[in-house]
Short mmCIF file of C-alpha atoms in Angstrom, two decimals:
data_model
loop_
_atom_site.label_atom_id
_atom_site.label_comp_id
_atom_site.label_asym_id
_atom_site.label_seq_id
_atom_site.Cartn_x
_atom_site.Cartn_y
_atom_site.Cartn_z
CA MET F 13 10.27 2.72 5.92
CA THR F 14 9.57 0.60 2.85
CA LEU F 15 6.75 -1.82 3.40
CA ARG F 16 7.30 -5.39 2.31
CA VAL F 17 4.48 -6.93 0.29
CA PHE F 18 4.03 -10.59 -0.60
CA THR F 19 1.76 -11.03 -3.63
CA VAL F 20 -0.16 -14.19 -4.44
CA THR F 21 -2.20 -15.41 -7.38
CA VAL F 22 -4.72 -18.04 -6.35
CA SER F 23 -5.44 -20.30 -9.30
CA ASP F 24 -5.63 -23.89 -10.43
CA SER F 25 -4.71 -23.01 -14.00
CA ARG F 26 -2.49 -19.92 -14.16
CA THR F 27 1.21 -20.19 -14.85
CA PRO F 28 3.94 -17.53 -14.58
CA GLU F 29 3.39 -16.87 -18.29
CA THR F 30 -0.40 -16.38 -17.98
CA ASP F 31 -0.51 -14.63 -14.59
CA THR F 32 -1.54 -11.17 -15.80
CA ALA F 33 -3.22 -10.24 -12.50
CA GLY F 34 0.01 -10.96 -10.63
CA VAL F 35 1.91 -8.73 -13.03
CA LYS F 36 -0.58 -5.88 -12.47
CA LEU F 37 -0.24 -6.20 -8.68
CA LYS F 38 3.55 -6.19 -8.76
CA GLU F 39 3.77 -3.26 -11.21
CA ALA F 40 1.37 -1.01 -9.29
CA LEU F 41 2.86 -1.75 -5.88
CA THR F 42 6.44 -1.29 -7.08
CA LYS F 43 5.54 1.99 -8.80
CA ALA F 44 3.97 3.17 -5.51
CA GLY F 45 7.23 2.50 -3.68
CA PHE F 46 6.48 -0.78 -1.94
CA ARG F 47 8.93 -3.67 -1.99
CA ILE F 48 7.65 -6.94 -3.45
CA VAL F 49 9.41 -9.62 -1.42
CA ARG F 50 8.00 -12.48 -3.45
CA HIS F 51 5.17 -13.48 -5.78
CA VAL F 52 3.75 -17.00 -5.89
CA ILE F 53 0.94 -18.88 -7.55
CA VAL F 54 -0.95 -21.12 -5.14
CA LYS F 55 -3.71 -23.65 -5.79
CA ASP F 56 -7.26 -22.58 -4.93
CA GLU F 57 -7.40 -24.87 -1.90
CA VAL F 58 -8.14 -23.78 1.67
CA GLN F 59 -5.15 -25.53 3.24
CA HIS F 60 -2.63 -24.15 0.72
CA ILE F 61 -3.91 -20.59 1.07
CA GLN F 62 -3.97 -20.70 4.87
CA GLU F 63 -0.52 -22.29 5.15
CA LEU F 64 0.96 -19.63 2.89
CA VAL F 65 -0.59 -16.67 4.72
CA ARG F 66 0.32 -18.12 8.13
CA SER F 67 3.89 -18.74 7.03
CA VAL F 68 4.39 -15.26 5.57
CA SER F 69 3.05 -13.65 8.73
CA THR F 70 4.53 -15.79 11.48
CA GLU F 71 7.95 -15.85 9.81
CA ASN F 72 7.74 -12.03 9.39
CA LEU F 73 8.42 -12.29 5.65
CA ALA F 74 6.18 -9.34 4.78
CA ASP F 75 4.03 -6.60 6.28
CA ALA F 76 1.15 -7.29 3.90
CA VAL F 77 -0.13 -10.10 1.71
CA ILE F 78 -2.21 -9.26 -1.36
CA LEU F 79 -3.97 -12.16 -3.03
CA SER F 80 -5.72 -12.20 -6.38
CA GLY F 81 -8.18 -14.94 -7.30
CA GLY F 82 -10.65 -17.34 -5.78
CA THR F 83 -13.11 -14.69 -4.58
CA GLY F 84 -16.07 -15.54 -6.79
CA ILE F 85 -18.95 -17.91 -6.14
CA ALA F 86 -17.85 -20.80 -8.35
CA PRO F 87 -17.42 -24.12 -6.52
CA ARG F 88 -13.60 -23.92 -6.75
CA ASP F 89 -13.44 -20.35 -5.34
CA VAL F 90 -12.34 -20.88 -1.72
CA THR F 91 -10.00 -17.96 -0.98
CA THR F 92 -12.69 -16.17 1.01
CA GLU F 93 -13.43 -19.23 3.14
CA ALA F 94 -9.71 -19.81 3.75
CA LEU F 95 -9.10 -16.25 4.88
CA ASN F 96 -12.30 -15.80 6.88
CA ALA F 97 -11.21 -18.74 9.02
CA ILE F 98 -7.89 -17.09 9.97
CA TYR F 99 -8.62 -13.36 10.01
CA GLU F 100 -8.08 -12.05 13.53
CA LYS F 101 -9.67 -8.73 12.61
CA ARG F 102 -11.75 -8.13 9.51
CA ILE F 103 -11.51 -4.90 7.54
CA ASP F 104 -15.10 -4.97 6.29
CA GLY F 105 -14.98 -1.50 4.76
CA PHE F 106 -12.51 -2.63 2.11
CA GLY F 107 -14.75 -5.31 0.59
CA GLU F 108 -17.79 -3.06 0.83
CA GLU F 109 -16.01 -0.18 -0.92
CA PHE F 110 -14.49 -2.48 -3.56
CA ARG F 111 -17.95 -3.77 -4.48
CA ARG F 112 -19.52 -0.29 -4.42
CA LYS F 113 -16.89 1.16 -6.75
CA SER F 114 -16.97 -1.95 -8.95
CA ILE F 115 -20.73 -1.65 -9.37
CA GLU F 116 -20.21 1.93 -10.61
CA SER F 117 -17.64 0.64 -13.09
CA ILE F 118 -18.94 -2.72 -14.34
CA GLY F 119 -22.51 -2.92 -13.08
CA PRO F 120 -24.53 -5.17 -10.76
CA ARG F 121 -22.56 -8.37 -11.34
CA ALA F 122 -19.83 -6.81 -9.16
CA MET F 123 -22.02 -7.78 -6.19
CA LEU F 124 -20.83 -11.36 -6.76
CA SER F 125 -17.29 -10.43 -5.71
CA ARG F 126 -16.20 -11.53 -2.27
CA ALA F 127 -13.14 -9.29 -2.05
CA SER F 128 -12.07 -8.95 1.57
CA ALA F 129 -9.38 -7.76 3.94
CA GLY F 130 -8.25 -8.50 7.45
CA THR F 131 -5.27 -9.14 9.67
CA PHE F 132 -3.41 -12.18 10.89
CA ASP F 133 -0.56 -12.04 13.40
CA GLY F 134 0.24 -8.40 12.64
CA CYS F 135 0.11 -8.83 8.88
CA VAL F 136 -2.49 -7.07 6.71
CA ILE F 137 -4.18 -9.28 4.12
CA PHE F 138 -6.14 -8.12 1.08
CA SER F 139 -8.00 -10.50 -1.21
CA LEU F 140 -9.00 -9.38 -4.72
CA PRO F 141 -10.71 -11.05 -7.68
CA GLY F 142 -8.45 -12.83 -10.15
CA SER F 143 -9.00 -10.87 -13.35
CA SER F 144 -6.20 -8.49 -14.24
CA LYS F 145 -8.70 -5.61 -14.48
CA ALA F 146 -10.08 -6.30 -10.98
CA ALA F 147 -6.59 -6.76 -9.53
CA ALA F 148 -5.44 -3.44 -10.99
CA PHE F 149 -8.61 -1.71 -9.79
CA GLY F 150 -8.34 -3.18 -6.30
CA VAL F 151 -4.65 -2.50 -5.79
CA GLU F 152 -5.22 1.16 -6.63
CA MET F 153 -7.69 1.24 -3.72
CA ILE F 154 -5.18 -0.49 -1.44
CA ILE F 155 -2.13 1.68 -2.17
CA PRO F 156 -3.34 4.86 -0.37
CA ILE F 157 -4.24 2.96 2.81
CA LEU F 158 -1.58 0.24 2.89
CA GLU F 159 1.04 1.99 5.01
CA HIS F 160 -1.50 3.14 7.60
CA ALA F 161 -3.16 -0.28 7.71
CA CYS F 162 0.21 -1.97 8.28
CA GLU F 163 1.15 0.49 11.01
CA GLN F 164 -2.14 -0.19 12.75
CA ALA F 165 -1.85 -3.97 12.44
CA LEU F 166 1.79 -4.06 13.48
CA GLY F 167 1.19 -2.16 16.70
CA THR F 168 4.57 -2.17 18.40
CA ARG F 169 6.24 -4.54 15.93
CA THR F 170 8.65 -2.36 13.99
CA SER F 171 10.83 -4.82 12.08
CA HIS F 172 10.69 -4.11 8.36
CA GLY F 173 13.64 -6.30 7.26
#
């Protein structure tokens, strides 16, 4: 079974040419054997983020959605708020472990990250910071658990298009 992953860069300013975090996500996931079904750049706005995640899940376009960007504390960073409002089940350990390992790597400012994970309608969702370094670091944490997380979230749903 090859898991289908939909990757997303959340940004008001990135373009396909400047989306280095998106490139890192796609490269690492593809190398690990996952199938990238699509990559998009979406504005850092609650409605856009929620509509995208809901659509991917309810239309069974992917088994997992991995977002990069909008997880800081700046006024425009709303990915965390968007996802917290739709998570059916939170995977708190992911965000906690991401911050713990980030603190070891970059120091105390890593505590400002609001990386998170959860599920919506059988789809696993991971949200990472928008820098290419953080995206690469986070996706390496996701890869070993992604298949198991998707199996758990899918329950009896076995369609993997």
